[in-house]
Amino acid sequence: MDNVELSDPPCGLEKEFNALLTPDAIRFLAQLTSAFSIDVDKILWHRTARKVELDLTNNRPDFSPDTAHIRNDTSWRVAAVPRRLQNRHVDIGDTPPYQTERFHRALMSSAQGIQVDFDDGNCPTFYNQIKGIFNVYQVVHGKIPGLPPVSEAPVLMMRPRAWNMVEHNMLVNGREIPGPLFDYGLLMYHTGRRLYKSESGPFFYLSKVESFLEAKLWNQIFVWTEEKLGLPLGSIKATVLIENVLASFEMEEILYELKDHSAGLNCGIWDYSASFVNKFGHRPEFLLPDRSKYVNMEKHFLKSYMDLLVQTCHRREALATGGMAAHLLPKDKESAEYQSVTAAVTRLKLFEINAGVDGFMVYDIDLVAPMQRLFQEHTSGPNQLHVIPSVKISQSDLLIMPAGGVTLFGLKYNIAVGILFIDAWLKGEGHFFYCGKVEDSATAEISRSQVWQWIRHQVKFEDDDRVVTRGLVHALVQQVECQLVEESQLSDLQKRRLHTAAELFLEIVLKRDFPEFITTYLNLDHTFLSNKF
């Protein structure tokens, strides 16, 4: 394997590294990468070309006439999912498996599934990836005393990194390999056959898919893997997260390309909303108002997106799942705050249930049981495949921005979330807790996107006459940084890290051109900083 270069094991994980990266596993990863590396490049080039075309023409995305035959053909359906995927009521989200205690607690819960997260809620240090994949391996092979066998635990919905991420610690043919191929390849090599024999997988979430061409590539990867590992065609099942506005116009095509391997589609709120700034943020007609006040799933553009997703999935007998409740329950179950949080989550999730979703995610494990009861009280059976919204969603329904302005509170909240996410990333964590919620890269994306866009369009506050300018944002970043230092007793190292995070946040939101993903920016442009802190 002269074409492979691998970094040394992360400190303290020599045993785990050697158990995973055996000569045969390395050979499997190298073959997987060699087979699909050029296709991954083409996917990323296609994204760039599509963005350039939209910018040059000032066009808007629409349902493509080139694939109308797929949408108009009423005969095709996705393949039926295995028994253990037929009920998707409640998954536990944002569960990076390197966090052993939370991962094991989730496995002991009554949830239908666990989002085993190597993406949005995870910081992909080499330590975290090796520890996380090893923990999955241990669980699948029944090596952890006290945990239920994988056939009786919540199903593992494994979410590898998205195409925008690379793995710095493994090179094949002189190039760093795509992050998702590293995660997916090791997970499949070490657990795929065992999960299949246990009727518990292998099941995946696919993040940040922007077009049916990307779904087609994943399908080819699945077929290649099934042949290599001796699994029947269609053994792998994947739920695609529709996190990009361009993908919302290609939902049927995405299902079609994955029809033998589909576990349905998923709709969220923050990555999807941030994608509008990513693709059209320089256009004033796509100005997104204060998310803390004016952006929620009840707004027309998001409700239309959810209705279209449910309709599309259920027409093709595919499951449709909703986003994650990020709220954290207070410890005092008798407190008014506990009742308030429970009521807020219940209202938001009942809205999704009434829209026809078959399931959704929660972060707080203590929300699993009440949300399962909510499904039982308002639906019958394991899913809502029979619910097909009788709506006709147009291009304008998906692209109209909600009314509303910008507030000082919203600007400061976005700044705080952006700084704290970068601070968490610099210490090797992919999510953090703030104001009673879990925040991850999805909320960091929408936060820094809004700040960039508001500066770009010199937006006026609705609560006073000031304009969002570079100078104002610079002053507020300093103010927020001081407040965060005052609220916590930080060491000198922690203060330096927070200050670096504030400087990086300013660097990102003041860029002339919008950086596509905050995680890519941190992972590629500032890789060295992870070693500093």
Short mmCIF file of C-alpha atoms in Angstrom, two decimals:
data_model
loop_
_atom_site.label_atom_id
_atom_site.label_comp_id
_atom_site.label_asym_id
_atom_site.label_seq_id
_atom_site.Cartn_x
_atom_site.Cartn_y
_atom_site.Cartn_z
CA MET A 1 0.00 0.00 0.00
CA ASP A 2 2.63 2.48 -1.09
CA ASN A 3 -0.14 4.87 -2.18
CA VAL A 4 -1.37 5.32 1.43
CA GLU A 5 0.05 7.70 4.02
CA LEU A 6 -1.42 7.58 7.52
CA SER A 7 -0.76 9.78 10.54
CA ASP A 8 0.34 8.33 13.86
CA PRO A 9 -2.41 7.32 16.33
CA PRO A 10 -3.97 10.09 18.43
CA CYS A 11 -2.31 10.26 21.85
CA GLY A 12 -3.94 7.74 24.17
CA LEU A 13 -5.83 5.91 21.42
CA GLU A 14 -3.13 3.55 20.18
CA LYS A 15 -5.21 0.45 20.96
CA GLU A 16 -8.31 1.84 19.26
CA PHE A 17 -6.33 3.03 16.23
CA ASN A 18 -4.71 -0.38 15.73
CA ALA A 19 -8.04 -2.18 16.13
CA LEU A 20 -9.66 -0.05 13.40
CA LEU A 21 -6.85 0.66 10.95
CA THR A 22 -5.76 -2.88 10.24
CA PRO A 23 -3.99 -3.60 6.94
CA ASP A 24 -7.23 -4.96 5.43
CA ALA A 25 -9.25 -1.95 6.62
CA ILE A 26 -6.66 0.46 5.20
CA ARG A 27 -6.74 -1.43 1.91
CA PHE A 28 -10.56 -1.18 1.88
CA LEU A 29 -10.40 2.59 2.50
CA ALA A 30 -7.77 3.04 -0.20
CA GLN A 31 -9.84 1.09 -2.74
CA LEU A 32 -12.99 3.03 -1.81
CA THR A 33 -11.17 6.34 -2.18
CA SER A 34 -9.50 5.39 -5.45
CA ALA A 35 -12.83 4.28 -6.89
CA PHE A 36 -14.69 7.50 -6.07
CA SER A 37 -12.20 10.34 -5.48
CA ILE A 38 -12.65 11.85 -8.96
CA ASP A 39 -16.44 11.61 -8.60
CA VAL A 40 -16.24 13.55 -5.33
CA ASP A 41 -14.17 16.23 -7.10
CA LYS A 42 -16.82 16.45 -9.83
CA ILE A 43 -19.57 16.89 -7.24
CA LEU A 44 -17.74 19.84 -5.67
CA TRP A 45 -16.96 21.35 -9.10
CA HIS A 46 -20.62 21.01 -10.02
CA ARG A 47 -21.61 22.90 -6.86
CA THR A 48 -19.23 25.71 -7.77
CA ALA A 49 -20.42 25.83 -11.38
CA ARG A 50 -24.04 25.92 -10.31
CA LYS A 51 -23.41 28.81 -7.94
CA VAL A 52 -21.51 30.72 -10.64
CA GLU A 53 -24.33 30.15 -13.13
CA LEU A 54 -26.91 31.46 -10.66
CA ASP A 55 -24.77 34.53 -9.96
CA LEU A 56 -24.04 35.29 -13.62
CA THR A 57 -27.65 34.98 -14.74
CA ASN A 58 -29.38 36.20 -11.57
CA ASN A 59 -31.74 33.27 -12.08
CA ARG A 60 -33.66 31.43 -9.41
CA PRO A 61 -33.70 27.65 -8.99
CA ASP A 62 -36.76 25.79 -10.25
CA PHE A 63 -37.97 22.28 -10.91
CA SER A 64 -35.88 21.09 -13.85
CA PRO A 65 -37.61 20.20 -17.13
CA ASP A 66 -34.76 17.75 -17.79
CA THR A 67 -35.96 15.48 -14.98
CA ALA A 68 -39.70 16.07 -15.36
CA HIS A 69 -40.12 12.48 -16.56
CA ILE A 70 -39.06 11.25 -13.11
CA ARG A 71 -41.50 13.54 -11.32
CA ASN A 72 -44.33 12.76 -13.75
CA ASP A 73 -43.93 8.99 -13.61
CA THR A 74 -46.37 7.90 -10.91
CA SER A 75 -45.38 4.23 -11.02
CA TRP A 76 -42.08 4.12 -9.17
CA ARG A 77 -41.67 3.72 -5.41
CA VAL A 78 -38.69 3.43 -3.08
CA ALA A 79 -37.94 -0.05 -1.79
CA ALA A 80 -39.58 -0.98 1.50
CA VAL A 81 -37.50 -0.29 4.59
CA PRO A 82 -36.61 -3.06 7.08
CA ARG A 83 -38.85 -3.72 10.06
CA ARG A 84 -36.73 -1.69 12.47
CA LEU A 85 -37.00 1.46 10.33
CA GLN A 86 -40.77 1.44 9.91
CA ASN A 87 -41.22 3.44 13.10
CA ARG A 88 -39.05 6.59 13.09
CA HIS A 89 -41.02 8.54 15.72
CA VAL A 90 -38.16 9.89 17.87
CA ASP A 91 -34.41 9.85 17.22
CA ILE A 92 -31.89 11.34 19.64
CA GLY A 93 -29.94 13.92 17.64
CA ASP A 94 -26.45 15.44 17.84
CA THR A 95 -24.86 12.37 19.47
CA PRO A 96 -21.15 12.29 18.62
CA PRO A 97 -20.12 8.78 19.68
CA TYR A 98 -16.75 9.88 21.09
CA GLN A 99 -18.84 11.23 23.99
CA THR A 100 -19.05 7.75 25.46
CA GLU A 101 -21.35 8.52 28.40
CA ARG A 102 -24.03 10.27 26.30
CA PHE A 103 -23.78 7.63 23.56
CA HIS A 104 -24.30 4.80 26.06
CA ARG A 105 -27.14 6.63 27.79
CA ALA A 106 -28.87 7.08 24.44
CA LEU A 107 -28.50 3.33 23.79
CA MET A 108 -30.31 2.65 27.07
CA SER A 109 -33.23 4.92 26.12
CA SER A 110 -36.57 4.06 24.53
CA ALA A 111 -35.85 6.16 21.42
CA GLN A 112 -36.44 4.61 18.02
CA GLY A 113 -33.01 5.69 16.80
CA ILE A 114 -29.81 7.56 17.59
CA GLN A 115 -28.18 10.03 15.21
CA VAL A 116 -24.60 8.79 15.57
CA ASP A 117 -23.10 12.10 14.55
CA PHE A 118 -19.73 12.60 12.90
CA ASP A 119 -20.98 15.83 11.26
CA ASP A 120 -22.94 18.84 12.60
CA GLY A 121 -22.68 18.13 16.33
CA ASN A 122 -19.13 16.79 16.16
CA CYS A 123 -15.72 18.39 15.77
CA PRO A 124 -13.76 16.01 13.51
CA THR A 125 -10.42 15.89 15.28
CA PHE A 126 -8.53 12.66 14.62
CA TYR A 127 -9.04 11.78 18.29
CA ASN A 128 -12.82 12.25 18.05
CA GLN A 129 -13.14 10.26 14.81
CA ILE A 130 -11.08 7.29 16.03
CA LYS A 131 -12.69 7.26 19.49
CA GLY A 132 -16.18 7.63 18.00
CA ILE A 133 -15.83 4.91 15.36
CA PHE A 134 -14.24 2.58 17.92
CA ASN A 135 -17.14 3.18 20.33
CA VAL A 136 -19.61 2.26 17.54
CA TYR A 137 -17.55 -0.87 16.81
CA GLN A 138 -17.63 -1.86 20.49
CA VAL A 139 -21.39 -1.41 20.74
CA VAL A 140 -22.22 -3.25 17.51
CA HIS A 141 -20.04 -6.21 18.49
CA GLY A 142 -21.53 -6.38 22.01
CA LYS A 143 -18.32 -5.61 23.85
CA ILE A 144 -19.78 -3.16 26.41
CA PRO A 145 -21.22 -4.85 29.53
CA GLY A 146 -24.59 -3.52 30.66
CA LEU A 147 -25.71 -2.28 27.26
CA PRO A 148 -28.47 -4.04 25.30
CA PRO A 149 -27.50 -5.99 22.17
CA VAL A 150 -27.59 -3.86 19.04
CA SER A 151 -30.69 -5.75 17.88
CA GLU A 152 -32.62 -4.44 20.90
CA ALA A 153 -31.10 -0.95 21.30
CA PRO A 154 -32.30 2.09 19.34
CA VAL A 155 -31.15 1.78 15.72
CA LEU A 156 -27.87 3.50 14.89
CA MET A 157 -28.45 6.17 12.22
CA MET A 158 -24.82 6.93 11.41
CA ARG A 159 -24.07 10.38 9.97
CA PRO A 160 -20.64 10.66 8.30
CA ARG A 161 -19.15 14.03 7.49
CA ALA A 162 -20.47 15.88 4.44
CA TRP A 163 -18.61 16.28 1.13
CA ASN A 164 -17.14 19.65 2.13
CA MET A 165 -14.89 18.02 4.76
CA VAL A 166 -11.57 16.22 4.29
CA GLU A 167 -9.64 13.86 6.54
CA HIS A 168 -6.21 15.40 7.13
CA ASN A 169 -4.72 12.25 8.65
CA MET A 170 -4.98 9.88 5.70
CA LEU A 171 -3.67 10.42 2.17
CA VAL A 172 -4.33 8.14 -0.79
CA ASN A 173 -2.34 8.76 -3.97
CA GLY A 174 -0.87 11.90 -2.39
CA ARG A 175 -4.20 13.56 -1.52
CA GLU A 176 -6.15 13.88 1.72
CA ILE A 177 -9.18 11.66 1.44
CA PRO A 178 -12.79 12.93 1.64
CA GLY A 179 -13.96 12.98 5.25
CA PRO A 180 -17.21 11.11 4.57
CA LEU A 181 -15.38 8.24 2.85
CA PHE A 182 -13.09 7.82 5.89
CA ASP A 183 -16.04 7.74 8.32
CA TYR A 184 -18.37 5.68 6.14
CA GLY A 185 -15.64 3.28 5.02
CA LEU A 186 -14.41 2.38 8.50
CA LEU A 187 -17.96 2.12 9.86
CA MET A 188 -19.05 -0.17 7.03
CA TYR A 189 -15.90 -2.31 7.10
CA HIS A 190 -16.09 -2.97 10.84
CA THR A 191 -19.85 -2.99 11.52
CA GLY A 192 -21.77 -3.30 8.23
CA ARG A 193 -22.08 -7.09 8.10
CA ARG A 194 -22.80 -7.41 11.84
CA LEU A 195 -25.52 -4.73 11.66
CA TYR A 196 -27.11 -6.44 8.67
CA LYS A 197 -27.15 -9.87 10.38
CA SER A 198 -28.73 -8.24 13.45
CA GLU A 199 -31.47 -6.65 11.28
CA SER A 200 -30.25 -3.32 12.66
CA GLY A 201 -28.59 -1.65 9.72
CA PRO A 202 -26.40 -0.44 8.23
CA PHE A 203 -28.40 2.82 8.30
CA PHE A 204 -27.08 6.32 7.54
CA TYR A 205 -27.96 10.01 7.50
CA LEU A 206 -26.48 11.87 4.52
CA SER A 207 -25.76 15.56 5.19
CA LYS A 208 -25.70 18.62 2.94
CA VAL A 209 -26.73 16.86 -0.29
CA GLU A 210 -27.33 19.60 -2.88
CA SER A 211 -28.46 17.67 -5.97
CA PHE A 212 -29.66 14.34 -7.30
CA LEU A 213 -26.17 13.86 -8.77
CA GLU A 214 -24.84 13.64 -5.23
CA ALA A 215 -27.54 11.12 -4.32
CA LYS A 216 -26.55 9.13 -7.42
CA LEU A 217 -22.92 9.10 -6.24
CA TRP A 218 -23.92 7.86 -2.79
CA ASN A 219 -25.98 5.13 -4.42
CA GLN A 220 -22.96 4.03 -6.45
CA ILE A 221 -20.87 3.97 -3.26
CA PHE A 222 -23.49 1.83 -1.52
CA VAL A 223 -23.64 -0.67 -4.41
CA TRP A 224 -19.81 -0.86 -4.52
CA THR A 225 -19.68 -1.47 -0.76
CA GLU A 226 -22.39 -4.13 -0.80
CA GLU A 227 -20.50 -6.01 -3.51
CA LYS A 228 -17.17 -5.71 -1.63
CA LEU A 229 -18.63 -6.88 1.70
CA GLY A 230 -20.92 -9.55 0.26
CA LEU A 231 -24.15 -7.84 1.33
CA PRO A 232 -27.39 -8.11 -0.68
CA LEU A 233 -28.27 -5.15 -2.90
CA GLY A 234 -30.32 -2.63 -0.92
CA SER A 235 -28.95 -3.68 2.49
CA ILE A 236 -27.76 -0.13 3.21
CA LYS A 237 -30.48 2.42 3.88
CA ALA A 238 -29.95 6.19 4.03
CA THR A 239 -32.01 9.20 5.02
CA VAL A 240 -31.04 12.31 3.04
CA LEU A 241 -31.14 15.59 4.92
CA ILE A 242 -32.59 18.25 2.62
CA GLU A 243 -30.50 21.08 4.05
CA ASN A 244 -30.08 23.16 0.91
CA VAL A 245 -32.60 25.23 -1.02
CA LEU A 246 -31.35 23.82 -4.33
CA ALA A 247 -32.05 20.28 -3.14
CA SER A 248 -35.65 21.19 -2.30
CA PHE A 249 -36.31 21.40 -6.05
CA GLU A 250 -34.88 17.89 -6.58
CA MET A 251 -36.48 15.84 -3.80
CA GLU A 252 -38.14 13.31 -6.12
CA GLU A 253 -34.97 12.93 -8.17
CA ILE A 254 -32.95 12.33 -4.98
CA LEU A 255 -35.39 9.62 -3.87
CA TYR A 256 -35.31 8.10 -7.35
CA GLU A 257 -31.52 7.82 -7.45
CA LEU A 258 -31.49 6.16 -4.02
CA LYS A 259 -34.71 4.20 -4.38
CA ASP A 260 -33.10 0.82 -3.53
CA HIS A 261 -31.27 2.38 -0.57
CA SER A 262 -33.64 5.11 0.63
CA ALA A 263 -34.84 5.53 4.19
CA GLY A 264 -36.58 8.76 3.19
CA LEU A 265 -35.86 12.47 3.51
CA ASN A 266 -35.42 14.79 6.47
CA CYS A 267 -36.23 18.49 6.83
CA GLY A 268 -34.55 20.83 9.30
CA ILE A 269 -34.61 24.58 9.76
CA TRP A 270 -31.23 26.23 10.30
CA ASP A 271 -28.93 24.66 7.71
CA TYR A 272 -31.75 25.02 5.19
CA SER A 273 -32.33 28.69 6.07
CA ALA A 274 -28.58 29.39 5.99
CA SER A 275 -28.40 27.93 2.47
CA PHE A 276 -30.45 30.91 1.19
CA VAL A 277 -27.65 33.24 2.30
CA ASN A 278 -25.07 30.81 0.93
CA LYS A 279 -26.64 30.82 -2.54
CA PHE A 280 -28.40 34.20 -2.76
CA GLY A 281 -27.20 36.29 0.21
CA HIS A 282 -25.93 39.13 -1.97
CA ARG A 283 -29.42 39.66 -3.45
CA PRO A 284 -31.57 42.07 -1.43
CA GLU A 285 -34.78 40.15 -2.17
CA PHE A 286 -33.36 37.22 -0.19
CA LEU A 287 -32.68 39.19 2.98
CA LEU A 288 -33.51 36.93 5.91
CA PRO A 289 -34.94 38.71 8.97
CA ASP A 290 -34.01 38.14 12.61
CA ARG A 291 -34.20 34.36 13.06
CA SER A 292 -34.90 34.61 16.78
CA LYS A 293 -38.08 36.56 16.07
CA TYR A 294 -39.26 35.91 12.50
CA VAL A 295 -37.95 32.52 11.30
CA ASN A 296 -39.68 29.27 12.31
CA MET A 297 -41.28 26.27 10.61
CA GLU A 298 -44.65 28.03 10.54
CA LYS A 299 -43.35 30.66 8.09
CA HIS A 300 -44.55 30.15 4.52
CA PHE A 301 -41.23 29.28 2.87
CA LEU A 302 -40.39 26.69 5.55
CA LYS A 303 -43.93 25.30 5.84
CA SER A 304 -43.99 24.92 2.04
CA TYR A 305 -40.67 23.09 2.15
CA MET A 306 -41.94 20.72 4.85
CA ASP A 307 -45.26 20.12 3.06
CA LEU A 308 -43.44 19.39 -0.21
CA LEU A 309 -41.06 17.00 1.53
CA VAL A 310 -43.89 15.08 3.23
CA GLN A 311 -45.94 14.99 0.04
CA THR A 312 -42.99 13.87 -2.10
CA CYS A 313 -41.91 11.15 0.33
CA HIS A 314 -45.34 9.70 1.01
CA ARG A 315 -46.27 9.60 -2.67
CA ARG A 316 -43.24 7.38 -3.16
CA GLU A 317 -43.83 5.41 0.08
CA ALA A 318 -40.72 6.91 1.67
CA LEU A 319 -40.53 8.13 5.24
CA ALA A 320 -40.44 11.88 5.97
CA THR A 321 -38.82 13.11 9.16
CA GLY A 322 -38.58 16.54 10.75
CA GLY A 323 -35.90 18.52 12.53
CA MET A 324 -34.46 18.47 16.02
CA ALA A 325 -35.86 20.01 19.20
CA ALA A 326 -32.78 21.71 20.60
CA HIS A 327 -34.35 22.65 23.95
CA LEU A 328 -32.85 21.45 27.23
CA LEU A 329 -35.22 20.53 30.04
CA PRO A 330 -34.48 22.17 33.42
CA LYS A 331 -33.63 19.74 36.22
CA ASP A 332 -36.56 20.83 38.43
CA LYS A 333 -39.58 19.08 36.95
CA GLU A 334 -41.92 21.08 39.18
CA SER A 335 -40.65 24.47 38.04
CA ALA A 336 -42.56 26.85 35.80
CA GLU A 337 -39.56 26.88 33.45
CA TYR A 338 -39.80 23.11 33.01
CA GLN A 339 -43.47 23.39 32.09
CA SER A 340 -42.73 26.27 29.73
CA VAL A 341 -39.99 24.37 27.86
CA THR A 342 -42.15 21.25 27.62
CA ALA A 343 -45.05 23.28 26.26
CA ALA A 344 -42.84 25.03 23.69
CA VAL A 345 -41.39 21.75 22.39
CA THR A 346 -44.82 20.13 22.34
CA ARG A 347 -46.33 22.97 20.30
CA LEU A 348 -43.53 22.96 17.72
CA LYS A 349 -43.46 19.18 17.35
CA LEU A 350 -47.24 18.85 17.21
CA PHE A 351 -47.12 21.28 14.29
CA GLU A 352 -44.78 18.87 12.48
CA ILE A 353 -46.90 15.83 13.37
CA ASN A 354 -49.99 17.57 12.00
CA ALA A 355 -48.03 18.29 8.81
CA GLY A 356 -47.60 14.53 8.38
CA VAL A 357 -44.02 13.80 9.43
CA ASP A 358 -43.19 10.25 10.46
CA GLY A 359 -40.70 11.28 13.11
CA PHE A 360 -38.21 13.86 14.32
CA MET A 361 -35.24 14.31 16.64
CA VAL A 362 -34.73 15.63 20.15
CA TYR A 363 -31.43 16.46 21.83
CA ASP A 364 -32.48 16.03 25.47
CA ILE A 365 -32.94 12.31 26.15
CA ASP A 366 -35.60 13.14 28.74
CA LEU A 367 -37.77 14.50 25.90
CA VAL A 368 -37.93 11.09 24.19
CA ALA A 369 -40.82 9.65 26.24
CA PRO A 370 -43.12 12.74 26.11
CA MET A 371 -42.56 13.13 22.37
CA GLN A 372 -43.33 9.44 21.81
CA ARG A 373 -46.57 9.92 23.74
CA LEU A 374 -47.34 12.91 21.52
CA PHE A 375 -47.13 10.66 18.46
CA GLN A 376 -49.29 8.01 20.12
CA GLU A 377 -51.94 10.57 21.08
CA HIS A 378 -52.19 12.20 17.65
CA THR A 379 -51.40 9.40 15.17
CA SER A 380 -52.09 5.72 14.75
CA GLY A 381 -49.59 3.11 13.64
CA PRO A 382 -45.82 3.30 13.24
CA ASN A 383 -45.82 6.07 10.61
CA GLN A 384 -47.98 8.49 8.61
CA LEU A 385 -47.30 7.23 5.08
CA HIS A 386 -51.04 7.53 4.40
CA VAL A 387 -50.92 11.31 4.97
CA ILE A 388 -50.26 13.06 1.66
CA PRO A 389 -50.71 16.85 1.88
CA SER A 390 -53.04 18.03 -0.89
CA VAL A 391 -51.01 21.12 -1.71
CA LYS A 392 -49.35 22.39 -4.85
CA ILE A 393 -46.02 23.95 -3.98
CA SER A 394 -44.63 26.39 -6.53
CA GLN A 395 -41.20 27.90 -7.07
CA SER A 396 -42.30 31.13 -5.36
CA ASP A 397 -43.66 29.25 -2.32
CA LEU A 398 -40.18 27.89 -1.65
CA LEU A 399 -38.31 31.15 -2.30
CA ILE A 400 -40.38 33.90 -0.66
CA MET A 401 -38.65 35.31 2.40
CA PRO A 402 -40.64 35.96 5.59
CA ALA A 403 -41.54 39.52 6.52
CA GLY A 404 -39.72 41.08 9.44
CA GLY A 405 -36.77 43.21 10.40
CA VAL A 406 -33.52 43.04 12.31
CA THR A 407 -33.16 43.62 16.05
CA LEU A 408 -30.20 44.42 18.26
CA PHE A 409 -31.06 41.37 20.37
CA GLY A 410 -30.99 39.13 17.31
CA LEU A 411 -27.66 40.52 16.14
CA LYS A 412 -26.02 40.03 19.55
CA TYR A 413 -27.49 36.53 19.86
CA ASN A 414 -26.10 35.55 16.46
CA ILE A 415 -22.70 36.98 17.38
CA ALA A 416 -22.64 35.04 20.66
CA VAL A 417 -23.60 31.75 19.00
CA GLY A 418 -20.99 32.23 16.28
CA ILE A 419 -18.19 33.02 18.73
CA LEU A 420 -19.11 30.20 21.11
CA PHE A 421 -19.26 27.65 18.28
CA ILE A 422 -15.78 28.59 17.08
CA ASP A 423 -14.56 28.49 20.70
CA ALA A 424 -16.04 24.99 21.08
CA TRP A 425 -14.44 23.91 17.78
CA LEU A 426 -11.01 25.14 18.90
CA LYS A 427 -11.22 22.92 21.97
CA GLY A 428 -12.33 19.93 19.89
CA GLU A 429 -16.09 20.02 20.45
CA GLY A 430 -18.85 20.34 17.86
CA HIS A 431 -21.68 21.65 20.01
CA PHE A 432 -22.29 23.63 23.18
CA PHE A 433 -25.14 24.83 25.39
CA TYR A 434 -26.42 28.39 25.42
CA CYS A 435 -29.61 29.98 26.74
CA GLY A 436 -31.30 26.64 27.39
CA LYS A 437 -30.59 25.06 24.00
CA VAL A 438 -27.93 22.97 22.32
CA GLU A 439 -26.15 24.82 19.51
CA ASP A 440 -24.11 23.15 16.77
CA SER A 441 -22.71 23.93 13.33
CA ALA A 442 -26.24 24.35 11.90
CA THR A 443 -27.06 27.21 14.27
CA ALA A 444 -23.55 28.59 13.85
CA GLU A 445 -24.12 28.63 10.07
CA ILE A 446 -27.36 30.61 10.25
CA SER A 447 -25.91 32.94 12.89
CA ARG A 448 -22.78 33.97 10.99
CA SER A 449 -24.77 33.97 7.70
CA GLN A 450 -27.21 36.54 9.02
CA VAL A 451 -24.48 38.79 10.39
CA TRP A 452 -22.63 38.67 7.03
CA GLN A 453 -25.83 39.40 5.11
CA TRP A 454 -26.96 42.25 7.37
CA ILE A 455 -23.58 43.98 6.99
CA ARG A 456 -23.65 43.37 3.25
CA HIS A 457 -27.04 45.08 2.89
CA GLN A 458 -26.49 47.73 5.59
CA VAL A 459 -29.76 46.81 7.24
CA LYS A 460 -31.49 49.19 9.65
CA PHE A 461 -32.65 47.98 13.04
CA GLU A 462 -36.41 47.91 13.51
CA ASP A 463 -36.03 49.08 17.12
CA ASP A 464 -33.83 52.15 16.49
CA ASP A 465 -32.30 54.13 13.61
CA ARG A 466 -28.89 52.48 13.57
CA VAL A 467 -27.53 50.56 10.60
CA VAL A 468 -25.68 47.23 10.80
CA THR A 469 -22.15 48.20 9.76
CA ARG A 470 -18.70 46.66 10.09
CA GLY A 471 -17.89 49.12 12.86
CA LEU A 472 -21.04 48.29 14.84
CA VAL A 473 -20.46 44.54 14.52
CA HIS A 474 -16.83 44.98 15.58
CA ALA A 475 -17.94 46.87 18.69
CA LEU A 476 -20.64 44.31 19.52
CA VAL A 477 -18.20 41.42 19.12
CA GLN A 478 -15.94 43.04 21.71
CA GLN A 479 -18.94 43.65 23.97
CA VAL A 480 -20.21 40.07 23.65
CA GLU A 481 -16.71 38.70 24.28
CA CYS A 482 -16.44 40.75 27.49
CA GLN A 483 -19.87 39.55 28.64
CA LEU A 484 -18.96 35.92 28.01
CA VAL A 485 -15.73 36.33 30.01
CA GLU A 486 -17.61 37.98 32.88
CA GLU A 487 -20.27 35.24 32.98
CA SER A 488 -17.70 32.46 33.43
CA GLN A 489 -14.51 32.14 35.40
CA LEU A 490 -12.04 31.47 32.59
CA SER A 491 -8.37 30.59 32.74
CA ASP A 492 -5.86 32.62 30.75
CA LEU A 493 -5.83 29.90 28.07
CA GLN A 494 -9.64 29.94 27.87
CA LYS A 495 -9.63 33.72 27.55
CA ARG A 496 -7.08 33.57 24.73
CA ARG A 497 -9.10 30.88 22.97
CA LEU A 498 -12.32 32.91 23.28
CA HIS A 499 -10.52 36.00 21.94
CA THR A 500 -9.21 33.99 18.99
CA ALA A 501 -12.75 32.73 18.36
CA ALA A 502 -14.04 36.33 18.36
CA GLU A 503 -11.34 37.38 15.89
CA LEU A 504 -12.13 34.41 13.63
CA PHE A 505 -15.84 35.24 13.75
CA LEU A 506 -15.08 38.80 12.61
CA GLU A 507 -12.82 37.47 9.88
CA ILE A 508 -15.63 35.26 8.55
CA VAL A 509 -18.48 37.79 8.66
CA LEU A 510 -16.39 40.57 7.09
CA LYS A 511 -15.26 38.56 4.07
CA ARG A 512 -16.11 40.19 0.73
CA ASP A 513 -17.33 36.83 -0.56
CA PHE A 514 -19.39 34.52 1.62
CA PRO A 515 -17.40 31.49 2.92
CA GLU A 516 -19.54 28.51 1.95
CA PHE A 517 -19.33 26.55 5.22
CA ILE A 518 -18.01 27.72 8.57
CA THR A 519 -16.71 24.19 9.28
CA THR A 520 -14.80 24.06 5.98
CA TYR A 521 -13.26 27.44 6.76
CA LEU A 522 -12.12 26.28 10.19
CA ASN A 523 -11.03 22.84 8.99
CA LEU A 524 -9.07 23.98 5.91
CA ASP A 525 -8.01 27.60 6.42
CA HIS A 526 -7.24 27.40 10.15
CA THR A 527 -6.32 23.77 10.75
CA PHE A 528 -3.24 24.78 12.75
CA LEU A 529 -5.34 26.44 15.45
CA SER A 530 -6.67 23.13 16.75
CA ASN A 531 -3.16 22.24 17.92
CA LYS A 532 -2.66 25.64 19.57
CA PHE A 533 -5.59 25.23 21.96
#
